[in-house]
CSV table of N, CA and C in Angstrom, one decimal:
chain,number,residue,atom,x,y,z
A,50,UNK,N,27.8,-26.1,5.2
A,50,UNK,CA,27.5,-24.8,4.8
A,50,UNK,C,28.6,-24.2,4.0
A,51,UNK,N,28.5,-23.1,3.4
A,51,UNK,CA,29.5,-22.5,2.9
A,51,UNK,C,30.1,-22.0,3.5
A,52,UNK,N,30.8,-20.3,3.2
A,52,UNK,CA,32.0,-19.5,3.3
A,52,UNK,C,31.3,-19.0,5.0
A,53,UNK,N,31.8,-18.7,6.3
A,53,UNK,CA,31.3,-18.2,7.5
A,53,UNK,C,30.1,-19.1,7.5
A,54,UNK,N,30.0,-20.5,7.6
A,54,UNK,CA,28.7,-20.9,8.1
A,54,UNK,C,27.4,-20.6,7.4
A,55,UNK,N,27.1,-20.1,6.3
A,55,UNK,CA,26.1,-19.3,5.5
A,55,UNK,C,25.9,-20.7,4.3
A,56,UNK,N,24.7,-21.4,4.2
A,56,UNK,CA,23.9,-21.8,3.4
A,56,UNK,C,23.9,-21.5,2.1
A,57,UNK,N,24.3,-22.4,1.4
A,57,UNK,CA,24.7,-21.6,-0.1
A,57,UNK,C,22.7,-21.6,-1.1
A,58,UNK,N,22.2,-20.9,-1.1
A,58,UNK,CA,21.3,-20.5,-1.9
A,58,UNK,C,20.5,-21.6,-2.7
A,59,UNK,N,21.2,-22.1,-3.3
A,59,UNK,CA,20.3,-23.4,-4.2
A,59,UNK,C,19.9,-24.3,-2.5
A,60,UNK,N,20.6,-24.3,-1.7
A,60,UNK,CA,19.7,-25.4,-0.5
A,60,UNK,C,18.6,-24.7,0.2
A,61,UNK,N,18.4,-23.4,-0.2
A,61,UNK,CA,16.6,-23.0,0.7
A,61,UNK,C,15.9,-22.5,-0.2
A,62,UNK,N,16.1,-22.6,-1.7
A,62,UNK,CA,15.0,-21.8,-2.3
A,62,UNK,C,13.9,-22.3,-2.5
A,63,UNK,N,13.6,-23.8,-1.8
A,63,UNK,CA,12.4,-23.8,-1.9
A,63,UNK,C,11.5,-23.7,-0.5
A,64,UNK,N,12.5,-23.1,0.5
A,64,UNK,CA,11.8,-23.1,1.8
A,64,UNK,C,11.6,-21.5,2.2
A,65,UNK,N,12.3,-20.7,1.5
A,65,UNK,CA,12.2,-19.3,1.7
A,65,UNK,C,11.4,-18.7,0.3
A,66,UNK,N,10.7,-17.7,0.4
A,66,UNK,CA,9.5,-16.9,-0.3
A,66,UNK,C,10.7,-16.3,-1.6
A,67,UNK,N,10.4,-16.4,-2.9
A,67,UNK,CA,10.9,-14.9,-3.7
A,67,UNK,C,11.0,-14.1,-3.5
A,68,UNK,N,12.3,-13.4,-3.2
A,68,UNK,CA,12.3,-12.1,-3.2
A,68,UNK,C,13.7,-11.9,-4.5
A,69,UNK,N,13.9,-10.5,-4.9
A,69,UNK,CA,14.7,-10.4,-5.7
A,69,UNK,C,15.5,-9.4,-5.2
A,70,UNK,N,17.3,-10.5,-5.1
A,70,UNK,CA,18.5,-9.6,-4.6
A,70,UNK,C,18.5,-8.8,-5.3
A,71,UNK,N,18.9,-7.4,-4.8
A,71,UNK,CA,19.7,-7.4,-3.3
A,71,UNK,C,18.6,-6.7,-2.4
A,72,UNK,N,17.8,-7.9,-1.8
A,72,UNK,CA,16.4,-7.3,-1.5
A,72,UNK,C,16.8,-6.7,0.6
A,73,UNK,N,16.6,-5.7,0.6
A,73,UNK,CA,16.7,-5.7,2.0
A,73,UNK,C,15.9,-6.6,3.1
A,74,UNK,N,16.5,-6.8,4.2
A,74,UNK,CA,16.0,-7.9,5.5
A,74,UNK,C,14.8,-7.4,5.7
A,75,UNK,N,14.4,-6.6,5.6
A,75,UNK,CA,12.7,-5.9,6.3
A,75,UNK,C,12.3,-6.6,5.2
A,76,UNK,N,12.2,-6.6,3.6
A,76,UNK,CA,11.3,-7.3,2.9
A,76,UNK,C,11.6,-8.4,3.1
A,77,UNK,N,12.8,-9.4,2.9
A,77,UNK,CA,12.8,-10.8,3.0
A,77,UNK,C,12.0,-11.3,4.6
A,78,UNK,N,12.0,-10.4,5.5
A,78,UNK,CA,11.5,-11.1,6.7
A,78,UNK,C,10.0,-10.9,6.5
A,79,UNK,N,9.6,-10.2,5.8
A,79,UNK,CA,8.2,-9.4,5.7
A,79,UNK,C,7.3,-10.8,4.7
A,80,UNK,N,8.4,-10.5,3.4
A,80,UNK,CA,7.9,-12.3,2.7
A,80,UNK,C,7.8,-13.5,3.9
A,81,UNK,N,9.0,-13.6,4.6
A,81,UNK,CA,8.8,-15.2,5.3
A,81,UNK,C,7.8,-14.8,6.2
A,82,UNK,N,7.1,-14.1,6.7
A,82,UNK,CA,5.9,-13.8,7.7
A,82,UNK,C,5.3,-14.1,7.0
A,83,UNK,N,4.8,-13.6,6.1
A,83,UNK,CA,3.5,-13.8,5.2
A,83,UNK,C,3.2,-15.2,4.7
A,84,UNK,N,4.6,-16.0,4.1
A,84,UNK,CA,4.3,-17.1,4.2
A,84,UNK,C,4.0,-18.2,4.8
A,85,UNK,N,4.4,-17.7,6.2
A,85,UNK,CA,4.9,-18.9,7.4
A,85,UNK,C,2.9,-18.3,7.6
A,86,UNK,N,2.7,-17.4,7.7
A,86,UNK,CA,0.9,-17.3,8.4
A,86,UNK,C,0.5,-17.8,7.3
A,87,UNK,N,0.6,-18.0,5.8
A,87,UNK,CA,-0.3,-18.2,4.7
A,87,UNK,C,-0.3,-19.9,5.2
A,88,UNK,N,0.9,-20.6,5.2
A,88,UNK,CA,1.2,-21.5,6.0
A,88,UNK,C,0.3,-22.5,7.2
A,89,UNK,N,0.1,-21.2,8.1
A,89,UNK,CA,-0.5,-21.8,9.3
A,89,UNK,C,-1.9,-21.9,9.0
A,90,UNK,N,-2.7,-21.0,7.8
A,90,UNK,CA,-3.8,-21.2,7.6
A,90,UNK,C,-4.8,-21.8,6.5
A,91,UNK,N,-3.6,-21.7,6.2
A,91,UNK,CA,-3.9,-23.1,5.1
A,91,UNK,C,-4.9,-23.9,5.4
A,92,UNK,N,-5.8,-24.4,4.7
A,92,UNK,CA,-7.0,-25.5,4.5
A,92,UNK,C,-6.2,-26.3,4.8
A,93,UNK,N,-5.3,-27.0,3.8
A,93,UNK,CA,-5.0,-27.8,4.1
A,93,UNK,C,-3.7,-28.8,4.9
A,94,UNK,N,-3.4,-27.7,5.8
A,94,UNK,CA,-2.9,-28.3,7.3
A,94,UNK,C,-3.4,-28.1,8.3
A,95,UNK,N,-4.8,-27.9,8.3
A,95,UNK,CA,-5.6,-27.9,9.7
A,95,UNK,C,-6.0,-29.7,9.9
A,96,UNK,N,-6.1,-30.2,11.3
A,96,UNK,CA,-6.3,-31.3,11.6
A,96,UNK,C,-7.3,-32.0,11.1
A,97,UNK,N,-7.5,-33.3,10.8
A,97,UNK,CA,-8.9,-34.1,10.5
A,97,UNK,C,-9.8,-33.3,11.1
A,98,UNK,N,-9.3,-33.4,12.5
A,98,UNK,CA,-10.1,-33.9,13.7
A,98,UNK,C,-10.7,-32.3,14.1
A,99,UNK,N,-10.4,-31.4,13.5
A,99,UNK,CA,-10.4,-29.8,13.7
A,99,UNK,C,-11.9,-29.6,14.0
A,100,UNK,N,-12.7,-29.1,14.7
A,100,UNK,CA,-13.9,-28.6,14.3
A,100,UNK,C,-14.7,-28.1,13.3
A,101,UNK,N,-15.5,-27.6,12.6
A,101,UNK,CA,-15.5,-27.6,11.2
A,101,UNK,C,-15.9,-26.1,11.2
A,102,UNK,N,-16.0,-25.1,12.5
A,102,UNK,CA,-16.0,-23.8,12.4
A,102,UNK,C,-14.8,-23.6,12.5
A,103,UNK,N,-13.5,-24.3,13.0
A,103,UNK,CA,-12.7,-23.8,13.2
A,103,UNK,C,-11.7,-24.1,11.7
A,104,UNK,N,-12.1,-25.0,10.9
A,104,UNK,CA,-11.4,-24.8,9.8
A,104,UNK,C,-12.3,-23.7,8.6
A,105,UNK,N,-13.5,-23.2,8.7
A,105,UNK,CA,-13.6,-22.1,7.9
A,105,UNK,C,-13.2,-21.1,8.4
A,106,UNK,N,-13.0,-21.0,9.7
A,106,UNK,CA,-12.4,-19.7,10.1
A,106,UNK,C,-11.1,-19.6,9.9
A,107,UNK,N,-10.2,-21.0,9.9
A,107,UNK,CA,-8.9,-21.0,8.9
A,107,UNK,C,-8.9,-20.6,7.4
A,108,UNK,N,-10.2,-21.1,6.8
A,108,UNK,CA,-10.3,-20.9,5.4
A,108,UNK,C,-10.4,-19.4,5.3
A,109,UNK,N,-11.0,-18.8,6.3
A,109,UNK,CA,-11.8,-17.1,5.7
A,109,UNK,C,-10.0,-16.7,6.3
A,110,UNK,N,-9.3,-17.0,7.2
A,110,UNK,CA,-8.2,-15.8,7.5
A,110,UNK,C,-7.4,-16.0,6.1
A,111,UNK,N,-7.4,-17.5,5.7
A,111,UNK,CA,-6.2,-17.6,4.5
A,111,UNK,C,-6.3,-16.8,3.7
A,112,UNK,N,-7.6,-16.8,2.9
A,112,UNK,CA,-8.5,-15.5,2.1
A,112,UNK,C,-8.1,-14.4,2.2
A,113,UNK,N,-8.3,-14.0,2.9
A,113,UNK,CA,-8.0,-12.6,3.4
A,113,UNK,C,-6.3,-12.3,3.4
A,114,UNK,N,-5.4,-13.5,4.0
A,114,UNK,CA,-3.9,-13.1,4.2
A,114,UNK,C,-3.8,-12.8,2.9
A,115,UNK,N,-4.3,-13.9,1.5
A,115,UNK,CA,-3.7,-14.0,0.3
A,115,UNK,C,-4.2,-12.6,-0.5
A,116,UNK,N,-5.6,-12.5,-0.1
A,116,UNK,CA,-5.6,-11.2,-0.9
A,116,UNK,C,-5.1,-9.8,-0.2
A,117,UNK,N,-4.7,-9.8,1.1
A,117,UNK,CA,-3.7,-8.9,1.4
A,117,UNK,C,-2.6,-8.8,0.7
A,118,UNK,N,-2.0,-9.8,0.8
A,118,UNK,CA,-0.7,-10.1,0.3
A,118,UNK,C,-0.5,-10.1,-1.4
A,119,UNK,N,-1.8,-9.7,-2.3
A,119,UNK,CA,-1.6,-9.6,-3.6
A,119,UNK,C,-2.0,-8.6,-3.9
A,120,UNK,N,-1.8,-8.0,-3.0
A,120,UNK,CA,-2.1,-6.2,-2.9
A,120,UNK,C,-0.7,-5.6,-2.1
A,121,UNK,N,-0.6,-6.1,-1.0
A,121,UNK,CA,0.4,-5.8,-0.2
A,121,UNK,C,2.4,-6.1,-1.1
A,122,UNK,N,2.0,-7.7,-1.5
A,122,UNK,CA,3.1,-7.7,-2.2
A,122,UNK,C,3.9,-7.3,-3.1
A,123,UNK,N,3.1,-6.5,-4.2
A,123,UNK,CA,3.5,-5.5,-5.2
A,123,UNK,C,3.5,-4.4,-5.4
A,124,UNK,N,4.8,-3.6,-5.9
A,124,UNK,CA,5.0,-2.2,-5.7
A,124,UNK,C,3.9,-1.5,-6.1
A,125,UNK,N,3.3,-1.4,-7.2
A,125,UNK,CA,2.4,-0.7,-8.5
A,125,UNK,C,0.6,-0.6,-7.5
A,126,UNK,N,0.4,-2.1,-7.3
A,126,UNK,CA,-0.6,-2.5,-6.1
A,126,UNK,C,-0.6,-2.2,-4.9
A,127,UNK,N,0.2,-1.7,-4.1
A,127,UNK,CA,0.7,-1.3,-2.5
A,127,UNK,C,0.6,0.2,-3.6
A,128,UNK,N,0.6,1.0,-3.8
A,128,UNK,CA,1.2,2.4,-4.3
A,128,UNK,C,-0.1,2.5,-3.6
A,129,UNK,N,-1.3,2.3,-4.9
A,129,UNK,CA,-3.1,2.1,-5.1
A,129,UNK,C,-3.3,2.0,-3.9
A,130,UNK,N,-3.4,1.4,-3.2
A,130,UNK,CA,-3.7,1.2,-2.1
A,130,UNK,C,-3.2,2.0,-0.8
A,131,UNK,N,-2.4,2.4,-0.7
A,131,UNK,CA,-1.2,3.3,0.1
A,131,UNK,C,-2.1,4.4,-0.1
A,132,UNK,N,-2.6,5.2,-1.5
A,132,UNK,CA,-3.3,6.2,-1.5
A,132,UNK,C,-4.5,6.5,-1.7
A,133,UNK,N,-5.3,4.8,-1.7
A,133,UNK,CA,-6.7,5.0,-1.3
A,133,UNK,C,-6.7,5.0,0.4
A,134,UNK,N,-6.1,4.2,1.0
A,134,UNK,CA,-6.1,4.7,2.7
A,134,UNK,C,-5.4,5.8,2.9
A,135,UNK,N,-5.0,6.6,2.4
A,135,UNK,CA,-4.3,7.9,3.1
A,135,UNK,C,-5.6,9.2,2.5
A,136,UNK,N,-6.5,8.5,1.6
A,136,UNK,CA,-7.9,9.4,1.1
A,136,UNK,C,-8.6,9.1,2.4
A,137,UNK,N,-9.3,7.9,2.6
A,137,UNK,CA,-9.7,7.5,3.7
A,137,UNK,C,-9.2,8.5,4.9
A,138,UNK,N,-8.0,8.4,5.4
A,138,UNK,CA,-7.5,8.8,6.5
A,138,UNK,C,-7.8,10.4,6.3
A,139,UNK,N,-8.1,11.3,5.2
A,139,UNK,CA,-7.8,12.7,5.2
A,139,UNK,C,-9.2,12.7,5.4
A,140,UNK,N,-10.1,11.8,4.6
A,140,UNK,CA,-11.6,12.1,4.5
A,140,UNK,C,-12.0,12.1,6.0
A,141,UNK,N,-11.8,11.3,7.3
A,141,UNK,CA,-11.7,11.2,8.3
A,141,UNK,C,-11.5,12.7,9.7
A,142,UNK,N,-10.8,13.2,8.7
A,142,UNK,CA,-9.8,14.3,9.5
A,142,UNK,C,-10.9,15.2,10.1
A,143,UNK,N,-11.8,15.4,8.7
A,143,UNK,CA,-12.5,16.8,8.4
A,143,UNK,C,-13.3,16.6,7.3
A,144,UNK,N,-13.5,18.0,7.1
A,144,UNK,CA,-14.7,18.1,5.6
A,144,UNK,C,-14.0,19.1,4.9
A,145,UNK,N,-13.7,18.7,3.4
A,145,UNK,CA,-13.1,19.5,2.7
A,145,UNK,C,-13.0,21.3,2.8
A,146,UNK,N,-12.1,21.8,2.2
A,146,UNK,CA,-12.1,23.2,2.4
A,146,UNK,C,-12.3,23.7,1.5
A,147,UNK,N,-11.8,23.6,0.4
A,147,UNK,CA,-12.5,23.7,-1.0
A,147,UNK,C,-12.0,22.8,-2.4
A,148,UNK,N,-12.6,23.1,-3.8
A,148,UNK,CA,-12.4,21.9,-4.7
A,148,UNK,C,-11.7,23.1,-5.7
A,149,UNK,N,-10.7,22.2,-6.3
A,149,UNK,CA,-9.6,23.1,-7.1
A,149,UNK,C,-9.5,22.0,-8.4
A,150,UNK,N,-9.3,22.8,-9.5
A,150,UNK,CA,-8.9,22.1,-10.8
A,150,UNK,C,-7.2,21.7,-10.8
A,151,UNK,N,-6.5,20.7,-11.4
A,151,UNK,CA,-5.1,20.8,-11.3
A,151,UNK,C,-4.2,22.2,-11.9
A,152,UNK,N,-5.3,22.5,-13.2
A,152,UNK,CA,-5.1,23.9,-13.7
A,152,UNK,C,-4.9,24.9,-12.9
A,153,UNK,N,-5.7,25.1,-11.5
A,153,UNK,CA,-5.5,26.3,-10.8
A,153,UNK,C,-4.0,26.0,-9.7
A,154,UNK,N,-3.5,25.0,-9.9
A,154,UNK,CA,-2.5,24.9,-9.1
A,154,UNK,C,-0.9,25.3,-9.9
A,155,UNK,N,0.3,25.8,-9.4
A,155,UNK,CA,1.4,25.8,-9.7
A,155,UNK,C,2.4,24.7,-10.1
A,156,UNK,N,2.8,24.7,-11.2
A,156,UNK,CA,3.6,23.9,-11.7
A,156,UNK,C,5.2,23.6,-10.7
A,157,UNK,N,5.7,23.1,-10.2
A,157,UNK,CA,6.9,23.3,-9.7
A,157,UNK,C,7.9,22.1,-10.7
A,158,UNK,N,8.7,23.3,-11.3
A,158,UNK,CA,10.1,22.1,-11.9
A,158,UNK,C,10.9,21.2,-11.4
A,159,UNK,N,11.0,22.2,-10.0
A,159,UNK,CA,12.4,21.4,-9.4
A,159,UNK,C,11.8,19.8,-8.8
A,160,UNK,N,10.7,19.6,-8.3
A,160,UNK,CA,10.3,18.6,-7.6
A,160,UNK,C,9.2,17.8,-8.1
A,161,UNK,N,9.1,18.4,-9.8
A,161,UNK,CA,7.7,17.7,-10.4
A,161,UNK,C,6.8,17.5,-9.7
A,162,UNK,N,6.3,18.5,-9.5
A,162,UNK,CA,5.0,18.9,-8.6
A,162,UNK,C,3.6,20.3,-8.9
A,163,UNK,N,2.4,19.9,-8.4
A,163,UNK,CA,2.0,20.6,-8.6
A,163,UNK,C,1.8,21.6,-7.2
A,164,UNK,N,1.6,22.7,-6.5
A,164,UNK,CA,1.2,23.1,-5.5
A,164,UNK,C,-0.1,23.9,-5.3
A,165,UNK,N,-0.6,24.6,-4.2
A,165,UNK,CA,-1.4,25.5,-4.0
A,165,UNK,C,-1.3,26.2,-2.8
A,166,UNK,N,-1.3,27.3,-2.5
A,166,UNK,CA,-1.1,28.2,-1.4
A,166,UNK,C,-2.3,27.8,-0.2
A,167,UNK,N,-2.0,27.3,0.7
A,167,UNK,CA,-3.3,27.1,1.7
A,167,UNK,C,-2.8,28.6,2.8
A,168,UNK,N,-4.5,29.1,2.6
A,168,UNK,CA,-4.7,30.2,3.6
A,168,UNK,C,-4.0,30.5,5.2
A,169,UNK,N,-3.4,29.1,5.8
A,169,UNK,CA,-2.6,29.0,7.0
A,169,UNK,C,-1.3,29.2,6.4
A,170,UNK,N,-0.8,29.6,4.8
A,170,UNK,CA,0.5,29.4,4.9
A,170,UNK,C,1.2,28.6,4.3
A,171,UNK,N,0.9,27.6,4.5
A,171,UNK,CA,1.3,26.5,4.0
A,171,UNK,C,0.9,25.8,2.5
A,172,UNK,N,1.4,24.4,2.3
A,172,UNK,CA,1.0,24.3,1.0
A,172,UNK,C,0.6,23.5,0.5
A,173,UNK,N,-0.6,22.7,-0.5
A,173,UNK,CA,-1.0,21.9,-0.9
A,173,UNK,C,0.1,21.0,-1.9
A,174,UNK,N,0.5,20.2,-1.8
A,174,UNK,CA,1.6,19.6,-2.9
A,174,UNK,C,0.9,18.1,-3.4
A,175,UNK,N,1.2,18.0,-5.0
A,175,UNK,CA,0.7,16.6,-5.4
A,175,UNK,C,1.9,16.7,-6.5
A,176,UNK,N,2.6,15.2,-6.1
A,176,UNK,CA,3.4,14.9,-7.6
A,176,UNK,C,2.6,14.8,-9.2
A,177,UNK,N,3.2,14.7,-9.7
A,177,UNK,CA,2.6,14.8,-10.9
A,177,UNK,C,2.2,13.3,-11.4
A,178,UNK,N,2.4,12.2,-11.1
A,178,UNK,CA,1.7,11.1,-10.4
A,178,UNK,C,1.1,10.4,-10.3
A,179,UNK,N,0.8,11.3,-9.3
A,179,UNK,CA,-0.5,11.5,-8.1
A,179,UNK,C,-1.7,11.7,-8.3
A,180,UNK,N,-1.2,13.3,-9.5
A,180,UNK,CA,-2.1,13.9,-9.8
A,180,UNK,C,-3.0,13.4,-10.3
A,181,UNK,N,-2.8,12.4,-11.4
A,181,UNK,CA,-3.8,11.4,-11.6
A,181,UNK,C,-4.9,10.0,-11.4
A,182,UNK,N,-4.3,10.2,-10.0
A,182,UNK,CA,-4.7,9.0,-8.7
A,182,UNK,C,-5.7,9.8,-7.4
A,183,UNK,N,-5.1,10.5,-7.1
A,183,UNK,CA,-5.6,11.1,-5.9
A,183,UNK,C,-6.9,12.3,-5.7
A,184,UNK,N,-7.4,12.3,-4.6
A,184,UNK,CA,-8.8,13.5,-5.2
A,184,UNK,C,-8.7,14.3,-3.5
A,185,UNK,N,-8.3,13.7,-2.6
A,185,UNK,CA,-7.9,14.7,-1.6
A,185,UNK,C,-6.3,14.7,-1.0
A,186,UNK,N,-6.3,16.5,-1.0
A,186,UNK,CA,-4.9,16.8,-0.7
A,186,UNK,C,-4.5,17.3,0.6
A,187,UNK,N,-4.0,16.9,1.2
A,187,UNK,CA,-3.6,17.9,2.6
A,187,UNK,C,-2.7,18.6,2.6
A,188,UNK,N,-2.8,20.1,3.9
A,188,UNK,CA,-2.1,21.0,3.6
A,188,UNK,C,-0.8,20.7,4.4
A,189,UNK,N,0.6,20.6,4.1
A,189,UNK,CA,1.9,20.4,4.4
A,189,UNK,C,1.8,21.0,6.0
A,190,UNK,N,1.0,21.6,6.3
A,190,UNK,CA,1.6,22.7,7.7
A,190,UNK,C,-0.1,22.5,8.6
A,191,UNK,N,-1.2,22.5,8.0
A,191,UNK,CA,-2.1,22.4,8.8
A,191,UNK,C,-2.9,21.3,8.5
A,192,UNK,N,-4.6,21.3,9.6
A,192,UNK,CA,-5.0,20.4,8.7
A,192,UNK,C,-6.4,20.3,7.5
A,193,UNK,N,-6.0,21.5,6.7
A,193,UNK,CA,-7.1,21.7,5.6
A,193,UNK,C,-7.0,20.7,5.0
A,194,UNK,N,-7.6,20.3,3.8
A,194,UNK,CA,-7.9,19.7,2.5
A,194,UNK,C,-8.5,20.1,1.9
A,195,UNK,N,-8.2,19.9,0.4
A,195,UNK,CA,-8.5,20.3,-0.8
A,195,UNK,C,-9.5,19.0,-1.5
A,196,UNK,N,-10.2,19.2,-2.4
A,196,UNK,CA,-10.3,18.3,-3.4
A,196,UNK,C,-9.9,18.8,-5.0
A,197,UNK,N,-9.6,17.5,-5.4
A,197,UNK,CA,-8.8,17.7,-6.6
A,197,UNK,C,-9.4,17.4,-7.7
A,198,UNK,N,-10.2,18.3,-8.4
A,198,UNK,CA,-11.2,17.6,-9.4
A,198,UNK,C,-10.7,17.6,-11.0
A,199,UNK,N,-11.1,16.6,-11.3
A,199,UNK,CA,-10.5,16.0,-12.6
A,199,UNK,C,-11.5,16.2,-13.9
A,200,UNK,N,-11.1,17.4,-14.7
A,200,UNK,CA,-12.4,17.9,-15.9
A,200,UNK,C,-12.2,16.3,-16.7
A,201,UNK,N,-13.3,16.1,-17.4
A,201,UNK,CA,-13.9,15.0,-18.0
A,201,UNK,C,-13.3,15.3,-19.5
């Protein structure tokens, strides 16, 4: 090994996933999970002798890990997704409170944001973004929602 017992780099790169230094331990461990399950479900290291429900049920989890993982693995793709389930999750809550144009909301400089005063007080906030992505807003302090409608 090298300097303290540490593996010098060219001897695991082809056993450890890409990541790009100076990547923190939560992602690098997060890549070798993903690969070590992409791994285990792989078509093709399931036994000869395997049952043949039990290698499509290997086949449908690999599917699924990979297209998680080509969603999950990139920043731009994980964003999209991060704020189609947090729509999901708001749509869930309740039923909208009411529908606003980005126009009726407040510009804010300091935080590049848009806002809106919600009747509890509190406040509707969308980065500027966002604003482009997203169609329900929740209120910082309660739990209203807005919809965010987008003129054509």
């Amino acid at each position: 090994g090298g300097a303290g017992g540490l593996i010098r780099p060219s001897r695991v790169s082809t056993r450890l996933p890409v990541v790009r230094p100076p990547a923190p331990l939560s992602v690098v461990l997060t890549a070798f999970c993903a690969q070590l399950i992409c791994l285990y479900y792989h078509p093709d290291r399931q036994s000869a002798d395997a049952p043949a429900e039990a290698v499509e049920e290997c086949v449908r989890k690999f599917i699924e890990i990979d297209q998680a993982w080509k969603i999950l693995g990139h920043e731009e793709t994980k964003k999209e997704y991060d704020l189609l389930r947090l729509e999901d999750d708001l749509r869930n809550l309740g039923p909208v409170d009411a529908q606003v144009y980005l126009e009726e909301m407040s510009w804010n400089e300091d935080d590049h944001s848009f806002s809106l005063s919600c009747r509890c007080g509190g406040k509707y906030r969308v980065s500027k973004d966002e604003a482009e992505e997203v169609t329900l807003i929740s209120c910082d302090t309660c739990s209203l929602i807005v919809e965010l409608l987008h003129r054509s």
